[in-house]
Structure formats: structure tokens, C-alpha cells
Amino acid sequence: AQKITQTQPGMFVQEKEAVTLDCTYDTSDQSYGLFWYKQPSSGEMIFLIYQGSYDEQNATEGRYSLNFQKARKSANLVISASQLGDSAMYFCAMRETVAGGFKTIFGAGTRLFVKA
Amino acid sequence: DGGITQSPKYLFRKEGQNVTLSCEQNLNHDAMYWYRQDPGQGLRLIYYSQIVNDFQKGDIAEGYSVSREKKESFPLTVTSAQKNPTAFYLCASSKPGPMNTEAFFGQGTRLTVV
């Protein structure tokens, strides 16, 4: 069963505007972590933002914020004031408990195109 | 500087050959992971290890093998049993635990079967 769902294969946004990338997840754990990563065309994975399942406040890191709605099991990424350099693949990920420890699983990703 | 080093960056393999991808980290992380990424796709977990001398299969372990003899090293062998090995391979490490444990990634190895 799909644990992390990103329903937007591709998104376009005008430079300087805000954009929301959707992510829903499925877990029966009480303690889990949610992450967003950016992957530019170079292939490297860049950590953007983290939200813990017990955090009551939405996480923010500069222009990135995470809209965490625990009851709906959603963890959408909001990028404010988009820049051309934001064009990349964006992956939502969840850290969950498994036999033998923990693992991080990823969604299929959303490709963001920022237009000048 | 602390980080994860994957080598080589590009690797070409002939049909029927085994190849080993290197992954070394100096972040003192207990957990290490191997992911496979196909063009335009997300990351799929191949193997992961929480501690030295122990590792578990991920979602797509068939045709791959790993070892974890040292904390710093987690090499991945792509065997001839892997029918479609051409892909981008990413190694990652993290601290243990479910919370606030983002994964740190290497630069990746792009494997092509020729």
C-alpha cells in the first residue's frame, strides 16, 4: 500500500508567487517524522524541512513552511516567493518504525517549474 | 567536512557482471540506506542497516546484496540476478530514531548496463 502520496506529478508557478506541494501519508505509528527534500537536476538530495508528529506548530525554514494537518494525515510544503532556482523535483518522506529500527520512505515526487 | 561519499559517480556494467557501489560516511551515523531512483520516479528502498553487522531488506532487495562490516561503510553489490539495474543509486545515512532524523545523502552513482 502506498505510504506517501504526492498527487501532483508536475506544477508550474510564476516567479515570486507562492506554491503548495501536496503530500498525504499513511501510518499507524504515534511517533513519526515527516520531511521534504529537493532534488535539482544534478541529482543531489537537499533536506528542506522537518515536522515531528508531536509538533503542534507548523515547521518553517526561511521560505519553506510545512502545513501539517495530522487528522487528515497531510504534510503539504509551501514555498513562498518562488525563485527560478526552486525549479526541481520535490519529495515528501516519512520516517517510520519497522522491525529492527526505522526507515525513511519517499513519495513519487512533484516536479516544480518556476516561470520567469 | 562531514558527509557521505559515493563512488564512482558513473559506472558502466556489462550484462552478467556483478558491480559494487561504494558508500562511506564520516558523520558517525548508525543508520545507512541504499535507494534506487529510476528516471522521473521517486526513491525506492533497497537495503538498510541500523547497526554494524546487521541489515534488512527494503522494498526492492532482489538482485542486490550489502554488507556492513564497519560503521562508516555500506557497499552495495548489484548482482547479475538484477534484471534491470540501469538506474541512479543513492546512499544515505541518519541518526537512529523516528524523530528529527533527516537523511544525509551522497551525490549518487549512475549505473548503466551496456
mmCIF file of C-alpha atoms in Angstrom:
data_model
loop_
_atom_site.group_PDB
_atom_site.id
_atom_site.type_symbol
_atom_site.label_atom_id
_atom_site.label_comp_id
_atom_site.label_asym_id
_atom_site.label_seq_id
_atom_site.Cartn_x
_atom_site.Cartn_y
_atom_site.Cartn_z
ATOM 1 C CA ALA A 1 0.000 0.000 0.000
ATOM 2 C CA GLN A 2 1.203 3.486 -0.828
ATOM 3 C CA LYS A 3 2.512 5.103 2.324
ATOM 4 C CA ILE A 4 3.393 8.501 0.893
ATOM 5 C CA THR A 5 1.231 10.022 -1.821
ATOM 6 C CA GLN A 6 2.152 13.027 -3.899
ATOM 7 C CA THR A 7 -0.666 13.582 -6.351
ATOM 8 C CA GLN A 8 0.935 16.333 -8.439
ATOM 9 C CA PRO A 9 3.453 14.945 -10.950
ATOM 10 C CA GLY A 10 4.207 18.471 -12.129
ATOM 11 C CA MET A 11 3.448 22.014 -11.030
ATOM 12 C CA PHE A 12 4.006 25.418 -12.592
ATOM 13 C CA VAL A 13 4.349 28.632 -10.608
ATOM 14 C CA GLN A 14 5.135 32.192 -11.573
ATOM 15 C CA GLU A 15 8.300 33.659 -10.122
ATOM 16 C CA LYS A 16 7.689 35.489 -6.817
ATOM 17 C CA GLU A 17 4.394 33.703 -6.211
ATOM 18 C CA ALA A 18 3.710 31.051 -3.560
ATOM 19 C CA VAL A 19 3.097 27.398 -4.365
ATOM 20 C CA THR A 20 1.809 24.446 -2.352
ATOM 21 C CA LEU A 21 3.020 20.904 -2.997
ATOM 22 C CA ASP A 22 0.701 18.246 -1.642
ATOM 23 C CA CYS A 23 1.637 15.218 0.430
ATOM 24 C CA THR A 24 -0.504 12.711 2.281
ATOM 25 C CA TYR A 25 0.800 9.814 4.298
ATOM 26 C CA ASP A 26 -0.394 6.670 5.955
ATOM 27 C CA THR A 27 0.953 5.245 9.193
ATOM 28 C CA SER A 28 -0.291 3.645 12.382
ATOM 29 C CA ASP A 29 2.712 4.894 14.368
ATOM 30 C CA GLN A 30 2.231 7.560 17.020
ATOM 31 C CA SER A 31 5.805 8.800 16.668
ATOM 32 C CA TYR A 32 6.962 9.615 13.168
ATOM 33 C CA GLY A 33 8.787 12.299 11.284
ATOM 34 C CA LEU A 34 7.881 13.992 8.033
ATOM 35 C CA PHE A 35 10.455 15.528 5.718
ATOM 36 C CA TRP A 36 10.693 17.367 2.449
ATOM 37 C CA TYR A 37 13.680 17.125 0.131
ATOM 38 C CA LYS A 38 14.610 18.990 -3.020
ATOM 39 C CA GLN A 39 16.399 17.276 -5.894
ATOM 40 C CA PRO A 40 17.824 19.579 -8.575
ATOM 41 C CA SER A 41 18.849 18.227 -11.955
ATOM 42 C CA SER A 42 22.307 17.416 -10.551
ATOM 43 C CA GLY A 43 20.708 14.576 -8.604
ATOM 44 C CA GLU A 44 21.731 15.524 -5.082
ATOM 45 C CA MET A 45 19.080 15.360 -2.369
ATOM 46 C CA ILE A 46 18.774 18.509 -0.284
ATOM 47 C CA PHE A 47 16.925 18.399 3.030
ATOM 48 C CA LEU A 48 14.451 21.287 3.329
ATOM 49 C CA ILE A 49 12.218 20.931 6.351
ATOM 50 C CA TYR A 50 11.110 18.561 9.112
ATOM 51 C CA GLN A 51 7.876 18.112 11.069
ATOM 52 C CA GLY A 52 7.540 15.764 14.022
ATOM 53 C CA SER A 53 4.250 14.034 14.693
ATOM 54 C CA TYR A 54 4.024 15.636 18.136
ATOM 55 C CA ASP A 55 4.853 19.153 16.974
ATOM 56 C CA GLU A 56 1.851 21.412 17.388
ATOM 57 C CA GLN A 57 3.304 24.273 15.414
ATOM 58 C CA ASN A 58 3.849 24.067 11.672
ATOM 59 C CA ALA A 59 7.534 23.952 10.800
ATOM 60 C CA THR A 60 9.117 26.864 8.950
ATOM 61 C CA GLU A 61 12.574 27.247 7.403
ATOM 62 C CA GLY A 62 13.066 30.504 5.563
ATOM 63 C CA ARG A 63 10.783 30.477 2.517
ATOM 64 C CA TYR A 64 9.634 26.932 3.252
ATOM 65 C CA SER A 65 6.796 26.045 5.558
ATOM 66 C CA LEU A 66 5.046 22.769 6.208
ATOM 67 C CA ASN A 67 1.272 22.786 6.539
ATOM 68 C CA PHE A 68 0.776 19.858 8.914
ATOM 69 C CA GLN A 69 -2.755 18.542 9.360
ATOM 70 C CA LYS A 70 -2.380 15.468 11.499
ATOM 71 C CA ALA A 71 -6.007 14.333 11.481
ATOM 72 C CA ARG A 72 -6.043 14.449 7.692
ATOM 73 C CA LYS A 73 -2.543 12.923 7.516
ATOM 74 C CA SER A 74 -1.294 15.619 5.238
ATOM 75 C CA ALA A 75 2.022 17.466 5.215
ATOM 76 C CA ASN A 76 1.970 19.971 2.390
ATOM 77 C CA LEU A 77 5.028 22.048 1.542
ATOM 78 C CA VAL A 78 4.511 25.748 0.917
ATOM 79 C CA ILE A 79 7.204 27.694 -0.892
ATOM 80 C CA SER A 80 6.746 31.429 -0.683
ATOM 81 C CA ALA A 81 8.168 33.963 -3.150
ATOM 82 C CA SER A 82 9.258 31.334 -5.685
ATOM 83 C CA GLN A 83 12.625 31.769 -7.351
ATOM 84 C CA LEU A 84 13.927 30.343 -10.614
ATOM 85 C CA GLY A 85 16.334 28.216 -8.605
ATOM 86 C CA ASP A 86 13.399 26.462 -6.968
ATOM 87 C CA SER A 87 12.779 24.525 -10.183
ATOM 88 C CA ALA A 88 13.468 20.928 -9.172
ATOM 89 C CA MET A 89 11.894 17.682 -8.020
ATOM 90 C CA TYR A 90 10.439 17.762 -4.525
ATOM 91 C CA PHE A 91 9.980 14.646 -2.430
ATOM 92 C CA CYS A 92 7.908 14.141 0.669
ATOM 93 C CA ALA A 93 9.242 11.492 3.041
ATOM 94 C CA MET A 94 8.234 9.811 6.266
ATOM 95 C CA ARG A 95 10.333 8.202 8.938
ATOM 96 C CA GLU A 96 8.568 5.220 10.430
ATOM 97 C CA THR A 97 9.239 2.408 12.855
ATOM 98 C CA VAL A 98 9.897 -1.032 11.383
ATOM 99 C CA ALA A 99 11.225 -4.322 12.688
ATOM 100 C CA GLY A 100 14.849 -3.717 13.531
ATOM 101 C CA GLY A 101 14.656 0.054 13.736
ATOM 102 C CA PHE A 102 13.464 2.835 11.493
ATOM 103 C CA LYS A 103 13.397 3.628 7.823
ATOM 104 C CA THR A 104 12.613 6.581 5.639
ATOM 105 C CA ILE A 105 10.249 6.135 2.713
ATOM 106 C CA PHE A 106 9.632 8.577 -0.095
ATOM 107 C CA GLY A 107 6.765 9.660 -2.287
ATOM 108 C CA ALA A 108 6.955 9.683 -6.076
ATOM 109 C CA GLY A 109 7.805 13.367 -6.165
ATOM 110 C CA THR A 110 6.495 16.558 -7.722
ATOM 111 C CA ARG A 111 8.432 18.390 -10.397
ATOM 112 C CA LEU A 112 8.177 22.150 -9.896
ATOM 113 C CA PHE A 113 8.719 24.567 -12.763
ATOM 114 C CA VAL A 114 9.183 28.226 -11.887
ATOM 115 C CA LYS A 115 8.380 30.596 -14.744
ATOM 116 C CA ALA A 116 10.100 33.950 -15.197
ATOM 117 C CA ASP B 1 33.856 18.372 6.487
ATOM 118 C CA GLY B 2 31.436 15.597 7.416
ATOM 119 C CA GLY B 3 29.458 13.937 4.708
ATOM 120 C CA ILE B 4 28.730 10.914 2.569
ATOM 121 C CA THR B 5 30.914 9.903 -0.334
ATOM 122 C CA GLN B 6 29.670 7.666 -3.091
ATOM 123 C CA SER B 7 31.910 6.299 -5.768
ATOM 124 C CA PRO B 8 32.129 6.078 -8.648
ATOM 125 C CA LYS B 9 29.844 8.801 -9.955
ATOM 126 C CA TYR B 10 29.266 6.924 -13.213
ATOM 127 C CA LEU B 11 29.538 3.174 -13.675
ATOM 128 C CA PHE B 12 29.100 1.004 -16.719
ATOM 129 C CA ARG B 13 28.436 -2.692 -16.408
ATOM 130 C CA LYS B 14 28.271 -5.458 -18.934
ATOM 131 C CA GLU B 15 25.434 -7.916 -18.896
ATOM 132 C CA GLY B 16 26.066 -10.703 -16.388
ATOM 133 C CA GLN B 17 28.629 -8.841 -14.311
ATOM 134 C CA ASN B 18 28.447 -8.017 -10.638
ATOM 135 C CA VAL B 19 29.414 -4.488 -9.649
ATOM 136 C CA THR B 20 29.921 -2.886 -6.247
ATOM 137 C CA LEU B 21 28.957 0.679 -5.411
ATOM 138 C CA SER B 22 30.846 2.319 -2.592
ATOM 139 C CA CYS B 23 29.331 4.429 0.180
ATOM 140 C CA GLU B 24 31.377 5.924 3.016
ATOM 141 C CA GLN B 25 30.236 8.360 5.717
ATOM 142 C CA ASN B 26 32.121 10.255 8.421
ATOM 143 C CA LEU B 27 29.041 11.591 10.193
ATOM 144 C CA ASN B 28 29.172 8.895 12.880
ATOM 145 C CA HIS B 29 25.656 7.820 11.921
ATOM 146 C CA ASP B 30 24.446 4.392 12.926
ATOM 147 C CA ALA B 31 21.840 4.014 10.182
ATOM 148 C CA MET B 32 22.646 3.747 6.486
ATOM 149 C CA TYR B 33 20.415 3.206 3.448
ATOM 150 C CA TRP B 34 20.518 2.425 -0.246
ATOM 151 C CA TYR B 35 17.863 3.766 -2.597
ATOM 152 C CA ARG B 36 17.261 3.270 -6.279
ATOM 153 C CA GLN B 37 15.801 6.021 -8.437
ATOM 154 C CA ASP B 38 14.546 5.490 -11.982
ATOM 155 C CA PRO B 39 14.051 8.452 -14.354
ATOM 156 C CA GLY B 40 11.210 10.691 -13.212
ATOM 157 C CA GLN B 41 10.458 8.419 -10.269
ATOM 158 C CA GLY B 42 10.748 8.540 -6.526
ATOM 159 C CA LEU B 43 13.270 6.740 -4.346
ATOM 160 C CA ARG B 44 12.763 3.074 -3.594
ATOM 161 C CA LEU B 45 14.487 1.465 -0.634
ATOM 162 C CA ILE B 46 16.821 -1.415 -1.461
ATOM 163 C CA TYR B 47 18.527 -2.212 1.845
ATOM 164 C CA TYR B 48 19.048 -0.504 5.155
ATOM 165 C CA SER B 49 21.237 -1.039 8.179
ATOM 166 C CA GLN B 50 20.694 0.247 11.693
ATOM 167 C CA ILE B 51 23.941 -1.042 13.146
ATOM 168 C CA VAL B 52 27.201 -2.720 12.184
ATOM 169 C CA ASN B 53 26.878 -6.340 11.073
ATOM 170 C CA ASP B 54 23.130 -6.054 10.678
ATOM 171 C CA PHE B 55 20.973 -5.063 7.716
ATOM 172 C CA GLN B 56 17.427 -5.554 6.446
ATOM 173 C CA LYS B 57 15.845 -5.845 3.039
ATOM 174 C CA GLY B 58 13.891 -2.918 1.760
ATOM 175 C CA ASP B 59 11.151 -2.948 -0.844
ATOM 176 C CA ILE B 60 13.259 -3.989 -3.839
ATOM 177 C CA ALA B 61 16.151 -6.092 -2.474
ATOM 178 C CA GLU B 62 16.078 -8.834 -5.126
ATOM 179 C CA GLY B 63 19.268 -8.884 -7.158
ATOM 180 C CA TYR B 64 21.201 -6.765 -4.660
ATOM 181 C CA SER B 65 23.424 -7.533 -1.688
ATOM 182 C CA VAL B 66 25.077 -5.420 1.001
ATOM 183 C CA SER B 67 27.494 -5.688 3.884
ATOM 184 C CA ARG B 68 28.047 -3.552 6.969
ATOM 185 C CA GLU B 69 31.391 -4.556 8.436
ATOM 186 C CA LYS B 70 32.270 -1.028 9.541
ATOM 187 C CA LYS B 71 30.094 1.802 10.794
ATOM 188 C CA GLU B 72 31.441 4.115 8.111
ATOM 189 C CA SER B 73 30.900 1.854 5.128
ATOM 190 C CA PHE B 74 27.854 0.301 3.453
ATOM 191 C CA PRO B 75 28.739 -1.053 -0.016
ATOM 192 C CA LEU B 76 26.036 -2.237 -2.395
ATOM 193 C CA THR B 77 26.618 -5.047 -4.886
ATOM 194 C CA VAL B 78 24.400 -5.177 -7.928
ATOM 195 C CA THR B 79 24.432 -8.810 -8.988
ATOM 196 C CA SER B 80 23.750 -10.401 -12.339
ATOM 197 C CA ALA B 81 20.402 -11.502 -10.917
ATOM 198 C CA GLN B 82 19.163 -7.904 -11.056
ATOM 199 C CA LYS B 83 17.380 -7.860 -14.390
ATOM 200 C CA ASN B 84 17.143 -4.122 -14.895
ATOM 201 C CA PRO B 85 19.995 -2.484 -12.992
ATOM 202 C CA THR B 86 20.297 0.724 -15.008
ATOM 203 C CA ALA B 87 19.318 3.459 -12.527
ATOM 204 C CA PHE B 88 20.567 6.192 -10.231
ATOM 205 C CA TYR B 89 21.643 4.849 -6.828
ATOM 206 C CA LEU B 90 21.649 6.998 -3.716
ATOM 207 C CA CYS B 91 23.215 6.167 -0.387
ATOM 208 C CA ALA B 92 22.077 7.913 2.790
ATOM 209 C CA SER B 93 22.771 7.899 6.497
ATOM 210 C CA SER B 94 20.952 9.197 9.536
ATOM 211 C CA LYS B 95 20.887 9.146 13.299
ATOM 212 C CA PRO B 96 18.672 6.456 14.839
ATOM 213 C CA GLY B 97 15.109 7.135 15.945
ATOM 214 C CA PRO B 98 11.894 8.270 14.277
ATOM 215 C CA MET B 99 12.050 11.939 15.081
ATOM 216 C CA ASN B 100 14.185 14.757 13.770
ATOM 217 C CA THR B 101 16.454 12.392 11.913
ATOM 218 C CA GLU B 102 16.802 13.698 8.415
ATOM 219 C CA ALA B 103 18.767 11.578 5.996
ATOM 220 C CA PHE B 104 22.016 12.878 4.584
ATOM 221 C CA PHE B 105 22.659 11.777 1.021
ATOM 222 C CA GLY B 106 25.662 11.131 -1.124
ATOM 223 C CA GLN B 107 25.971 12.520 -4.647
ATOM 224 C CA GLY B 108 24.745 9.290 -6.196
ATOM 225 C CA THR B 109 26.081 6.713 -8.636
ATOM 226 C CA ARG B 110 24.586 6.437 -12.079
ATOM 227 C CA LEU B 111 24.795 2.820 -13.232
ATOM 228 C CA THR B 112 24.336 1.892 -16.868
ATOM 229 C CA VAL B 113 24.285 -1.610 -18.312
ATOM 230 C CA VAL B 114 25.923 -1.775 -21.713
#
